[in-house]
Short mmCIF file of C-alpha atoms in Angstrom, two decimals:
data_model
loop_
_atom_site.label_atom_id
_atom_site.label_comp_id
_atom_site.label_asym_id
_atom_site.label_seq_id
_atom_site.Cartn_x
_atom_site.Cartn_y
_atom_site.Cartn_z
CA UNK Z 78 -30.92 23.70 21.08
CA UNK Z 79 -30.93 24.67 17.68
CA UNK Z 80 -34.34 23.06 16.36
CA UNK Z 81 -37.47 23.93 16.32
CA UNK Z 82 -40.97 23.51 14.37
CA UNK Z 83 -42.20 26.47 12.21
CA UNK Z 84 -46.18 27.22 11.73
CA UNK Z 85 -46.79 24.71 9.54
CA UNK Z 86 -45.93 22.09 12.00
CA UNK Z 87 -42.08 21.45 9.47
CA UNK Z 88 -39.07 20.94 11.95
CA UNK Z 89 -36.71 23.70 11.57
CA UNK Z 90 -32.61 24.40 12.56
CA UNK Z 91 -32.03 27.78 13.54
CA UNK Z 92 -35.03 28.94 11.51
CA UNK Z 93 -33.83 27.64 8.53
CA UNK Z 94 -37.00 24.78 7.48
CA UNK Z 95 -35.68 20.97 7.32
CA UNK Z 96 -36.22 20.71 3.45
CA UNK Z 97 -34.49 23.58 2.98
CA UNK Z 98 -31.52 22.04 4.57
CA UNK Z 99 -32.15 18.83 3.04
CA UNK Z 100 -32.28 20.11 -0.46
CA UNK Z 101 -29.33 22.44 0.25
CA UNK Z 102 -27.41 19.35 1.48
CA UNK Z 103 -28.04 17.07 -1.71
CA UNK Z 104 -27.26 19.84 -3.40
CA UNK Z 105 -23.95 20.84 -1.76
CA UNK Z 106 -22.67 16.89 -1.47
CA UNK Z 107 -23.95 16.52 -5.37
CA UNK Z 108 -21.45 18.91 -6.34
CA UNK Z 109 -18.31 18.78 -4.58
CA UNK Z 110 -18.29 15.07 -5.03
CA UNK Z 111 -18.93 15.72 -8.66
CA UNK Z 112 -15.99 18.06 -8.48
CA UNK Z 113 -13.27 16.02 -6.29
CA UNK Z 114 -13.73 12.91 -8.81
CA UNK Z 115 -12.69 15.46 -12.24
CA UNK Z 116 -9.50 15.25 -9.77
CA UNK Z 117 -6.83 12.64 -10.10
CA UNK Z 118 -6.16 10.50 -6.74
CA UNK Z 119 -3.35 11.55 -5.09
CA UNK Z 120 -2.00 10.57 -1.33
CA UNK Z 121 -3.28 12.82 1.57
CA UNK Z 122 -1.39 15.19 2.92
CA UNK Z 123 -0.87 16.93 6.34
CA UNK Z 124 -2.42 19.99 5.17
CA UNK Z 125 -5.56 18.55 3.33
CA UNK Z 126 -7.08 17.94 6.77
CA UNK Z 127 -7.55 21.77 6.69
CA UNK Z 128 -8.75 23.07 3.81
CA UNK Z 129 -12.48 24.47 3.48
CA UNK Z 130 -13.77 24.27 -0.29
CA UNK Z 131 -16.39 27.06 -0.99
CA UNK Z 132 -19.14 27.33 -3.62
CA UNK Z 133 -22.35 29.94 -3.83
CA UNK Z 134 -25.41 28.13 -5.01
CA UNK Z 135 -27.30 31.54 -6.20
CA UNK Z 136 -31.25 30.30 -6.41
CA UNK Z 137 -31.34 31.40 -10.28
CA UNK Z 138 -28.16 29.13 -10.85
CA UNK Z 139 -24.40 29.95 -12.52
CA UNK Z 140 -22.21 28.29 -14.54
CA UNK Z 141 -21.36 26.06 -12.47
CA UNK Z 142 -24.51 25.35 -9.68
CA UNK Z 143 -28.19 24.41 -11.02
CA UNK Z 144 -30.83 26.67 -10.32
CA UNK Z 145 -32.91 25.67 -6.91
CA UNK Z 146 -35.93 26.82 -5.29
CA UNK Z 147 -34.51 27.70 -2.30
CA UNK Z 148 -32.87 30.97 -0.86
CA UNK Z 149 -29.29 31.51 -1.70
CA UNK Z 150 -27.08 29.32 0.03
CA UNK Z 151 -22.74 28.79 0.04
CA UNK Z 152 -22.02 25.37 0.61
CA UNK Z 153 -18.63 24.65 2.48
CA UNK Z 154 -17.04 20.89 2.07
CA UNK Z 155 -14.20 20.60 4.82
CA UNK Z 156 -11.25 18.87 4.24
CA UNK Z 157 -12.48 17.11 1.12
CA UNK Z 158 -9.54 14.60 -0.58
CA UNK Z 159 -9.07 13.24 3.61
CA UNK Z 160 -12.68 12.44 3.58
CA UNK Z 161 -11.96 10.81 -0.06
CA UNK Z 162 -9.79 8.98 1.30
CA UNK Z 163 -11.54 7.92 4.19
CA UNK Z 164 -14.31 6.99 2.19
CA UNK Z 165 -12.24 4.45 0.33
CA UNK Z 166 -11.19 3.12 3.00
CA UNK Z 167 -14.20 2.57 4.23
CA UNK Z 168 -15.12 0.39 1.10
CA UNK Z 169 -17.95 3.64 -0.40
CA UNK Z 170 -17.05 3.87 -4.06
CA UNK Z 171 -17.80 8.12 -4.66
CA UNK Z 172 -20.99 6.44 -6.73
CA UNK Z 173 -22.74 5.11 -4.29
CA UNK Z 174 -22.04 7.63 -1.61
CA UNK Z 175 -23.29 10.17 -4.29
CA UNK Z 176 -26.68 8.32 -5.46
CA UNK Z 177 -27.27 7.38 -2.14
CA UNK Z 178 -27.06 10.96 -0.60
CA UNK Z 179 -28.05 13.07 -3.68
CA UNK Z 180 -30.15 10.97 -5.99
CA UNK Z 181 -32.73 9.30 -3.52
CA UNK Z 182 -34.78 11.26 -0.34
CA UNK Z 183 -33.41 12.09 2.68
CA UNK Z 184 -35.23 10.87 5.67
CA UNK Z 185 -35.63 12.74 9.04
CA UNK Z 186 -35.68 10.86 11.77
CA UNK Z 187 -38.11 11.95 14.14
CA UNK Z 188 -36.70 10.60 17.81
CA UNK Z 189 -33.20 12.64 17.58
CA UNK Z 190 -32.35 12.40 21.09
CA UNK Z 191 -31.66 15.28 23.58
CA UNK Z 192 -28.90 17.28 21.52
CA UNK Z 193 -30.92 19.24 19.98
CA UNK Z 194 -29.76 17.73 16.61
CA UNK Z 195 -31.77 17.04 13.50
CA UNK Z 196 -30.91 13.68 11.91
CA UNK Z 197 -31.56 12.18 8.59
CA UNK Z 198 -31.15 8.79 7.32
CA UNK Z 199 -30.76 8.08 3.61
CA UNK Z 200 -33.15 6.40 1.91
CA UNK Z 201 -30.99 2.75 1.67
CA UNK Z 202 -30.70 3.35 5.31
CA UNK Z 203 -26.80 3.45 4.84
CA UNK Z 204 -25.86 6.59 6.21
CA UNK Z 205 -27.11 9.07 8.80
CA UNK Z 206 -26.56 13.13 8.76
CA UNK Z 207 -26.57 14.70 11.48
CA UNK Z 208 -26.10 18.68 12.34
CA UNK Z 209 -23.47 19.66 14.73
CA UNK Z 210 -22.78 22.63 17.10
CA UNK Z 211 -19.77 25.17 15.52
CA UNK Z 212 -18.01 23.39 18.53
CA UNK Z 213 -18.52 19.95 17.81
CA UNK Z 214 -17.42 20.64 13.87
CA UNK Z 215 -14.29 22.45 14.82
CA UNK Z 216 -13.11 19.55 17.07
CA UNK Z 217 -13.50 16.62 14.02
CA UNK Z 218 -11.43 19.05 12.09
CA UNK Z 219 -8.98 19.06 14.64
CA UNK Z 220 -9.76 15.59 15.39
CA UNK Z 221 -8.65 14.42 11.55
CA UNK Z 222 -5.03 13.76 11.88
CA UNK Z 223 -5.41 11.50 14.81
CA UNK Z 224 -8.68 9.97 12.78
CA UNK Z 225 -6.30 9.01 9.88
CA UNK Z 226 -3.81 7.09 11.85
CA UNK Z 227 -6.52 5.36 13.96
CA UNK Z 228 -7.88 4.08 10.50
CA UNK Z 229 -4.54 3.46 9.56
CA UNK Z 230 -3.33 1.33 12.53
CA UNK Z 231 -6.66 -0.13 13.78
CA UNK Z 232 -8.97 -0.86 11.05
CA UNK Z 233 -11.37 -2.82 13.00
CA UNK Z 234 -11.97 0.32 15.13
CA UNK Z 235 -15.49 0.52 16.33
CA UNK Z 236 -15.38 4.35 16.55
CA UNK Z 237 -17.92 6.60 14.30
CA UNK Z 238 -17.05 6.16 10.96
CA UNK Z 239 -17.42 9.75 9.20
CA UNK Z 240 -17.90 10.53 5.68
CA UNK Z 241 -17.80 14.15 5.33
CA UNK Z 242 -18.12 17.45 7.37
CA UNK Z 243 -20.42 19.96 5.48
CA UNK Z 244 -21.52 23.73 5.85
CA UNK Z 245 -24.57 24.97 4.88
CA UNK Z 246 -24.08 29.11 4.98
CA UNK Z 247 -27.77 30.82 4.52
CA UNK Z 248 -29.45 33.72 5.55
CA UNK Z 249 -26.27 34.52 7.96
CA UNK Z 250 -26.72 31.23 9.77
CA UNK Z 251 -24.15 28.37 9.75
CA UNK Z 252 -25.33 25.06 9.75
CA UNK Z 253 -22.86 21.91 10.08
CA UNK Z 254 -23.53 18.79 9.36
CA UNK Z 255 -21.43 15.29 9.55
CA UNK Z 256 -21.97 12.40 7.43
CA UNK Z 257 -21.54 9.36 9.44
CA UNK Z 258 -22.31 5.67 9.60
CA UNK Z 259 -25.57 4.17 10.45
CA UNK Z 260 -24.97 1.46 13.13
CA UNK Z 261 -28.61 0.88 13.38
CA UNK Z 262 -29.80 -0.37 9.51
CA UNK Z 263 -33.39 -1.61 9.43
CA UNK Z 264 -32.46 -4.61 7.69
CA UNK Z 265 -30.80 -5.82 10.88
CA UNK Z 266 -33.83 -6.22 13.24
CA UNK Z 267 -33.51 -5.70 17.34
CA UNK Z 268 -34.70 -7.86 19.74
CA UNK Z 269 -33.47 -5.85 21.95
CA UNK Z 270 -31.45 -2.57 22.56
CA UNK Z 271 -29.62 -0.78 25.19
CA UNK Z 272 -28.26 2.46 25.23
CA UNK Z 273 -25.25 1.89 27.84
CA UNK Z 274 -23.59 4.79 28.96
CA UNK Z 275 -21.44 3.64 32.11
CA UNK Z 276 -23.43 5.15 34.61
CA UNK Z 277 -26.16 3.98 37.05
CA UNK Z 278 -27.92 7.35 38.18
CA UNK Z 279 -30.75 7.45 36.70
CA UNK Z 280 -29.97 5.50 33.65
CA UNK Z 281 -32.89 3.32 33.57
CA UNK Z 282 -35.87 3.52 30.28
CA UNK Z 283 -38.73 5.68 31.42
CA UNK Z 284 -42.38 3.72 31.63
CA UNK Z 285 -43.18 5.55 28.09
CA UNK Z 286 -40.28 3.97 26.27
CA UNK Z 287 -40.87 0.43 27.62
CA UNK Z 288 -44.25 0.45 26.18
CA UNK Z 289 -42.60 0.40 22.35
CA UNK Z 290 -42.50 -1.57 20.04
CA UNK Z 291 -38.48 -1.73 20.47
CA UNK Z 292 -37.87 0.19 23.51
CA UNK Z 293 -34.41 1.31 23.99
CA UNK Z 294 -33.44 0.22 27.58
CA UNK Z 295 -30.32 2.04 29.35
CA UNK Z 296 -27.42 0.48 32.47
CA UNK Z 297 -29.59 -0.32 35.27
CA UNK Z 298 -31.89 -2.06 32.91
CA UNK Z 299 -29.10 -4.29 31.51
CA UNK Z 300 -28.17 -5.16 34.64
CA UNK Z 301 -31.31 -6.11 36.22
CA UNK Z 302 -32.57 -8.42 32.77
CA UNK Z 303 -29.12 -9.37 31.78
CA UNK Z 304 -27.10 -10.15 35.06
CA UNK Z 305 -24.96 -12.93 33.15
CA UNK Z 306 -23.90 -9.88 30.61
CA UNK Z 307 -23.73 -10.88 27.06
CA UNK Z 308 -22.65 -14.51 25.63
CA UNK Z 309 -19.60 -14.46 23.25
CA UNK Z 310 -17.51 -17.03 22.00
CA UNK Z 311 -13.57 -16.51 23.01
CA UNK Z 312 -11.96 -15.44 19.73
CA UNK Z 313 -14.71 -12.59 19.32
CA UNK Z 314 -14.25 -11.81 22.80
CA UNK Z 315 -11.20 -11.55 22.41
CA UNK Z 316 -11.05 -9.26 19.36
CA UNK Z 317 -13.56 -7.11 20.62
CA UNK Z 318 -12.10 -6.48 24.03
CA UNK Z 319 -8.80 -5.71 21.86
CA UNK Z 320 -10.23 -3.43 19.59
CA UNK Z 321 -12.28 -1.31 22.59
CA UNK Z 322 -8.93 -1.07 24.19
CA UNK Z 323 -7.06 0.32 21.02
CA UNK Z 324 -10.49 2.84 20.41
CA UNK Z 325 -10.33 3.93 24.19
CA UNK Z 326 -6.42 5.03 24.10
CA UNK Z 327 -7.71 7.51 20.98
CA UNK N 173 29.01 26.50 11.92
CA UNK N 174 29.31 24.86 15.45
CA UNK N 175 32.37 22.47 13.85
CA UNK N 176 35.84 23.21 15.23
CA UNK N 177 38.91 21.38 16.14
CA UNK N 178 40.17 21.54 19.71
CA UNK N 179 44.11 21.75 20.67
CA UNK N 180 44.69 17.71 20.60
CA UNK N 181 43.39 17.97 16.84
CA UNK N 182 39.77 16.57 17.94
CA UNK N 183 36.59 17.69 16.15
CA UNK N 184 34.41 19.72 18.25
CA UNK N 185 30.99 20.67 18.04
CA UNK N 186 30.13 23.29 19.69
CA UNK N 187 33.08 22.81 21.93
CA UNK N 188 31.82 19.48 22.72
CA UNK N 189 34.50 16.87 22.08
CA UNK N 190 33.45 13.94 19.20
CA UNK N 191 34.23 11.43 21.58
CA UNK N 192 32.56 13.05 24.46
CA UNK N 193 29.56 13.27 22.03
CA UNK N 194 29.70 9.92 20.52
CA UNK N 195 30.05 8.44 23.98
CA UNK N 196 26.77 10.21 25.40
CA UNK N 197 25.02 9.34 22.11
CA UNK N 198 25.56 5.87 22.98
CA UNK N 199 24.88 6.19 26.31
CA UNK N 200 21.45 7.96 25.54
CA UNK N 201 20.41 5.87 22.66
CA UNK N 202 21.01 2.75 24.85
CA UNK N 203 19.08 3.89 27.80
CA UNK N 204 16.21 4.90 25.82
CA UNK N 205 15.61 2.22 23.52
CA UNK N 206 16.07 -0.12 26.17
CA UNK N 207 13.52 1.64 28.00
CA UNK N 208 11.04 1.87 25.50
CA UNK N 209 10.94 -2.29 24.94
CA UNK N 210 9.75 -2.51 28.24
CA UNK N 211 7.02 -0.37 27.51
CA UNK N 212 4.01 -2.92 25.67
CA UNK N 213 3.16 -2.38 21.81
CA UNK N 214 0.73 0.03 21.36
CA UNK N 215 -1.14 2.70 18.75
CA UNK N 216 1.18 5.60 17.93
CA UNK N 217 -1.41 8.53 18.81
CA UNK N 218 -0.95 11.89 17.75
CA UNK N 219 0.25 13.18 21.19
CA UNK N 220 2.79 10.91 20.74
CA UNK N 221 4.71 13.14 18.10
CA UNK N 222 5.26 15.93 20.77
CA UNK N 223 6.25 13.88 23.85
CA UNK N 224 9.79 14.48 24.34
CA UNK N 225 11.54 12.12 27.00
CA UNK N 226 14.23 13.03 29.00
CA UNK N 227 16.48 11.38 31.17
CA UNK N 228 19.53 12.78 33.31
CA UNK N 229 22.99 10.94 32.99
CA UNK N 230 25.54 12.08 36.13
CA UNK N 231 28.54 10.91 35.74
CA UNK N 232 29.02 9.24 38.79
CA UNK N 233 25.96 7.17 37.32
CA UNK N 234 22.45 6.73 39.17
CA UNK N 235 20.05 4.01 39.67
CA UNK N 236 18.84 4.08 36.23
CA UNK N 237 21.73 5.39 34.40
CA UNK N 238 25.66 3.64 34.62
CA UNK N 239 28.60 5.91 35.70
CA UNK N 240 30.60 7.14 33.03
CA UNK N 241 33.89 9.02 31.80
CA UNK N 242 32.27 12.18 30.56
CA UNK N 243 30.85 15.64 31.97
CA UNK N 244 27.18 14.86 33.93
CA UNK N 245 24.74 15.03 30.61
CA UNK N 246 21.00 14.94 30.14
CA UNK N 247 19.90 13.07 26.95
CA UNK N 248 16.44 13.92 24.97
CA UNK N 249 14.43 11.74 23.27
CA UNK N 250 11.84 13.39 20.44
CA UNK N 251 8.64 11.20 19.81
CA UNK N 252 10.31 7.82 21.35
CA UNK N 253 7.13 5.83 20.24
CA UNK N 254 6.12 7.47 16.81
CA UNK N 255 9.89 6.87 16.13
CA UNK N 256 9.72 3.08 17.58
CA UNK N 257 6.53 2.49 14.90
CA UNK N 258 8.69 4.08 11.78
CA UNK N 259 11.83 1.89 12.71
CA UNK N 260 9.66 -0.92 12.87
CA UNK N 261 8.24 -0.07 9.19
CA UNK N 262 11.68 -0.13 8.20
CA UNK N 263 12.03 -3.18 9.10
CA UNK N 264 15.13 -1.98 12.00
CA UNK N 265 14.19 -4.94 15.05
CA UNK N 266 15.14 -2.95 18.42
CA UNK N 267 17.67 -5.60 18.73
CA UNK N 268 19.48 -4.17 15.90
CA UNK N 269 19.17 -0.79 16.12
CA UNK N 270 20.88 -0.69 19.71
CA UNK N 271 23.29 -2.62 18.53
CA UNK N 272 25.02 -0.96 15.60
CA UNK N 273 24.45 2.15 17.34
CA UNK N 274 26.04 1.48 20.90
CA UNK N 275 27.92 -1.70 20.60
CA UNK N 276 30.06 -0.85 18.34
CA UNK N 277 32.14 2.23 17.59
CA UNK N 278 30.96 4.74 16.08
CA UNK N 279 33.06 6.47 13.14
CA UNK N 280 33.47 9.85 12.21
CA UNK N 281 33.37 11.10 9.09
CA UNK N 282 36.21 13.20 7.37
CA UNK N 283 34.23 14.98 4.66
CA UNK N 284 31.10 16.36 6.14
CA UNK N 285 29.85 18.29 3.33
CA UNK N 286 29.30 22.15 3.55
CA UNK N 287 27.04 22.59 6.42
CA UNK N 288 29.57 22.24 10.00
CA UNK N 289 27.59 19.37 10.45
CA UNK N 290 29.20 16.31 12.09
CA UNK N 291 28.40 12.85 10.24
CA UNK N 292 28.92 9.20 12.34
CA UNK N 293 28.35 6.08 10.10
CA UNK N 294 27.67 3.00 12.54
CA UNK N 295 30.19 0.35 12.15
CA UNK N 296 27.99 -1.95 10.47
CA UNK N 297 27.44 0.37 8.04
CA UNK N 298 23.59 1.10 8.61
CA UNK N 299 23.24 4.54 10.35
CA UNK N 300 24.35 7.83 9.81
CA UNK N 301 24.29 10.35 12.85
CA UNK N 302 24.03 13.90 11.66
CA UNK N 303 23.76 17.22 13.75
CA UNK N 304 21.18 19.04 13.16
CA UNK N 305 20.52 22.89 14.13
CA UNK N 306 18.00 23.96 16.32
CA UNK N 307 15.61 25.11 13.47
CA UNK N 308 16.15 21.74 11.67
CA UNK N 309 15.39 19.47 14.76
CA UNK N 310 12.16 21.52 15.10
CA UNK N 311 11.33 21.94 11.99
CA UNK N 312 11.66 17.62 11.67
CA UNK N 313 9.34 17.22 14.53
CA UNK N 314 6.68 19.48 13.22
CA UNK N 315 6.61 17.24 10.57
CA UNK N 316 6.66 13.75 11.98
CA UNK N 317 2.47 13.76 11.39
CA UNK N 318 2.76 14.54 7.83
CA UNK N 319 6.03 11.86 7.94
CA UNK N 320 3.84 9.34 9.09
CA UNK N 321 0.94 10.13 6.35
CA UNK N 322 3.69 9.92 4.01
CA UNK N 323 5.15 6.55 5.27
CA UNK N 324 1.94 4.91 5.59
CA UNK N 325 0.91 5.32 1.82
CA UNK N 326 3.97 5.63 -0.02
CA UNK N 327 6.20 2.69 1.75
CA UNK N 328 8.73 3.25 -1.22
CA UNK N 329 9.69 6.54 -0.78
CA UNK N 330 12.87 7.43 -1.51
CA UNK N 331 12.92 10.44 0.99
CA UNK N 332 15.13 10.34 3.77
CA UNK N 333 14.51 7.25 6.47
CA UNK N 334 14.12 8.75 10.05
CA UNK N 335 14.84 6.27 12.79
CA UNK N 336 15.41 9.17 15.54
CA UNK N 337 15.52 12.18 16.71
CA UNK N 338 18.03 13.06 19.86
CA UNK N 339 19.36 15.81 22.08
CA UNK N 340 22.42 15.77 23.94
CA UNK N 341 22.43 18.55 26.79
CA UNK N 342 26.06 19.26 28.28
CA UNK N 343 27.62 22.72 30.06
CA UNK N 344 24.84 24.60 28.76
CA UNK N 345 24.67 23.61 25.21
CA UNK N 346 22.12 21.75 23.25
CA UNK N 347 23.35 19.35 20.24
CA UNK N 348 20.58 17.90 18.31
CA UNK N 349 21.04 14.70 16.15
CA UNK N 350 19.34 12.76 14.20
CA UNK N 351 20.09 8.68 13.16
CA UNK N 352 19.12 8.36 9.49
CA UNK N 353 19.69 5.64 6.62
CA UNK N 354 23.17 5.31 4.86
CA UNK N 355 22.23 5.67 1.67
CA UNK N 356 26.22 4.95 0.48
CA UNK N 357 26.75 1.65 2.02
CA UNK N 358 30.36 0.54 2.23
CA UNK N 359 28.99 -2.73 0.70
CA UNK N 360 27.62 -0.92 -2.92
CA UNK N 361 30.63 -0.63 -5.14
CA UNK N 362 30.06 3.17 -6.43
CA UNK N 363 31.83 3.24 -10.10
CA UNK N 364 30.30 6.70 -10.94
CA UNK N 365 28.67 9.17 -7.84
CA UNK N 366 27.02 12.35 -8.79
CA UNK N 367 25.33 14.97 -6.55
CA UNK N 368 22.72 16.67 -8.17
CA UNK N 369 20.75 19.72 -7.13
CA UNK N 370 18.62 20.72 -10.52
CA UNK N 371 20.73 23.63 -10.67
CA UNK N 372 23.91 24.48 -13.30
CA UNK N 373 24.97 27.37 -11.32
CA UNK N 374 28.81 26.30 -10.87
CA UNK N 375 27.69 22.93 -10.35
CA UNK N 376 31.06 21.35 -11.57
CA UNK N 377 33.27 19.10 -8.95
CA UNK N 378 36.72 21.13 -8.58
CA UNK N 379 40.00 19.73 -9.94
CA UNK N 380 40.64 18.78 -6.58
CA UNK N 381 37.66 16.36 -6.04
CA UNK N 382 37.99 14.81 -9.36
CA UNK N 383 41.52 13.72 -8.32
CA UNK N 384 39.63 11.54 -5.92
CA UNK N 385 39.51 7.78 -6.20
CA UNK N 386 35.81 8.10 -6.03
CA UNK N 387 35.35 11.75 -7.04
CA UNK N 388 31.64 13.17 -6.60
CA UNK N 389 30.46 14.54 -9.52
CA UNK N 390 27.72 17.27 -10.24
CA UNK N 391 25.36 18.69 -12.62
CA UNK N 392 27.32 20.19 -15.40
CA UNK N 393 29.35 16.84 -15.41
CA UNK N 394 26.14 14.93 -15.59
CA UNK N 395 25.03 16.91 -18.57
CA UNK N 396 28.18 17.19 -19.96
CA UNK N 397 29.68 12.95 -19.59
CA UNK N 398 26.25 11.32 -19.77
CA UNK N 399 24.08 13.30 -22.56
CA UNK N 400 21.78 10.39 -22.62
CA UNK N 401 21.13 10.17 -19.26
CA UNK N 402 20.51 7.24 -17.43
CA UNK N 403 19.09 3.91 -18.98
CA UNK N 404 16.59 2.12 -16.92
CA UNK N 405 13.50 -0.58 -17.98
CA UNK N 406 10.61 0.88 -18.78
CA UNK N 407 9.04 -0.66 -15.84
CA UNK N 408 11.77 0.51 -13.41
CA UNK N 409 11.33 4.12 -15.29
CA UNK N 410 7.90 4.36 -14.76
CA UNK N 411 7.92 2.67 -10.92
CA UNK N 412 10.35 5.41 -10.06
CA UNK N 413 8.97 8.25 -11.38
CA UNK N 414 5.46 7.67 -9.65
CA UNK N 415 7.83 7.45 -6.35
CA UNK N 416 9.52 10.57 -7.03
CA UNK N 417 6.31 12.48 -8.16
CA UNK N 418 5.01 11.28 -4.99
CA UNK N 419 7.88 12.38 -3.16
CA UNK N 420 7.60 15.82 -4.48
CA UNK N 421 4.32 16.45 -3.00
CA UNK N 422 5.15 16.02 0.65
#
């Protein structure tokens, strides 16, 4: 993976230090956002889903960038009036998604699972950021038209919800990142959670994670302490079963 | 063009006789809508805009297809379920669609317009049949995605309504077609008809045409008989300019 921890004990993404990237982000997502509402709403078309906007954030500032205490950077916003849109439809006014991102601390999460990922939670706890591999970023692109008419035909859909699809460009390195969703708010709180893949090898919670405070359990756990399954009442059934069934044809 | 006229006076296209065409139209158009009802409601996906569907009509008929008067044929079916969803948003039931198109006769038209297209109007009145070229046929299914993006947030577009997209295969030739809306309806009494292009470049209906009953007129006549234009509400006005500005962006 991509991460790592520098001398001074700061988490790092191909070398590049994690409040580097953070400020870079709020940065980048503070301007283009800034930018896209001076334009007038207008219906999405085919080839918005691939455009790349482009701005250099010099660290003594131009005309149109602040000045920042960090190295250089060119911040790349991908396909930015679909994600507009997508964010509407979604119910996040640009205001909110702004102050939210921008105005108040990012958050890094420090149990980012075995991708090699760094994640960071916003500070309301309403969305996560997450860096992705040049792969993973170049399938969502791809991924966009289908996205839109999944949105458009099954609004219910339980897939990701994602927000935006950013590029931090420094020092020669690339660094994605995708603004998604957070399923798991704190203001919800867990009895209990399973991460349930479909598989039984191996998939139960090591002796270390049961001894949390809220460990997360995995299949052969669920089955063993839950052999009943879950208790729903018909018409959510129902609708749930339904809208897995659209999100698996996707 | 690929319009002629064979010995017996009949319109050909592409040496294809209109009645041998018209008959396999029918024929095709049947089998495939019929087929697709029995196929259960579901997302359109993207994949769905390049599935093409093809089906092979012998004369002496097979067990899925009846026997029939005409050369052995194969019929093509372009997107059969991202087509299904648009009929569906224009409010055509499957009911009625196969109806109109291959229970009753379908009528040639006399004045096809420049191109060595051939036009059909359904009896009813609903449907045009045009051929298209090879280039046009692709160049429509290329842009079924962004015709879907269109549909889904501009419902009141005035740009053409696609409700299929067909290919008849016979002795080695291809004819393409596609089933669009009538905008002329029988039913509408025309007292004035202009076609307009934005352009006065001998844009003036001949002597001949404006002998016509119903002549078509074009720009310069626009200009020059109606120097005030049209007179609509404001709220009409304004309703149909956002459509058209829309429109324009596709």
């Amino acid at each position: 993976g991509h991460r790592g921890v520098d001398a001074s004990g700061e988490t790092t993404y191909k070398k590049t230090t994690s409040s580097t990237l953070k400020g870079a982000i709020q940065l980048g997502i503070g301007y283009t956002v800034g930018n896209l509402s001076s334009k007038p709403e207008r219906d999405v078309l085919m080839q918005d889903f691939y455009v790349v906007e482009s701005i250099f954030f010099p660290s003594e500032g131009s005309n149109l960038t602040p000045a920042h205490h960090y190295a250089d950077f060119r911040f790349k916003t991908y396909a930015p009036v679909a994600f507009r849109y997508f964010r509407e439809l979604f119910g996040i006014r640009p205001d909110d998604y702004l102050y939210s991102l921008c105005n108040e601390p990012l958050i890094e999460l420090s149990n980012p699972g075995a991708s090699g990922s760094l994640f960071y939670v916003t500070s309301d706890d309403e969305f996560i950021i997450k860096t992705v591999m040049h792969k993973e970023a170049e399938f969502l692109q791809k991924l966009l038209p289908g996205y839109y008419m999944n949105l458009n035909q099954n609004p219910r859909t339980l897939l990701p919800k994602f927000y935006g699809l950013y590029c931090v460009q420094s020092g020669g390195k690339n660094i994605r990142v995708v603004v998604m969703n957070n399923i798991l708010p704190r203001v919800v709180k867990m009895h209990l959670k399973f991460d349930l893949k479909g598989s039984t090898y191996k998939r139960r919670a090591s002796k270390k994670e049961k001894e949390k405070s809220s460990p997360t359990y995995k299949d052969l756990d669920f089955m063993q302490d839950m052999p009943e399954g879950l208790m729903l009442d018909a018409d959510t059934f129902s609708a749930l079963v339904k809208t897995l069934q659209r999100d698996c044809l996707v």
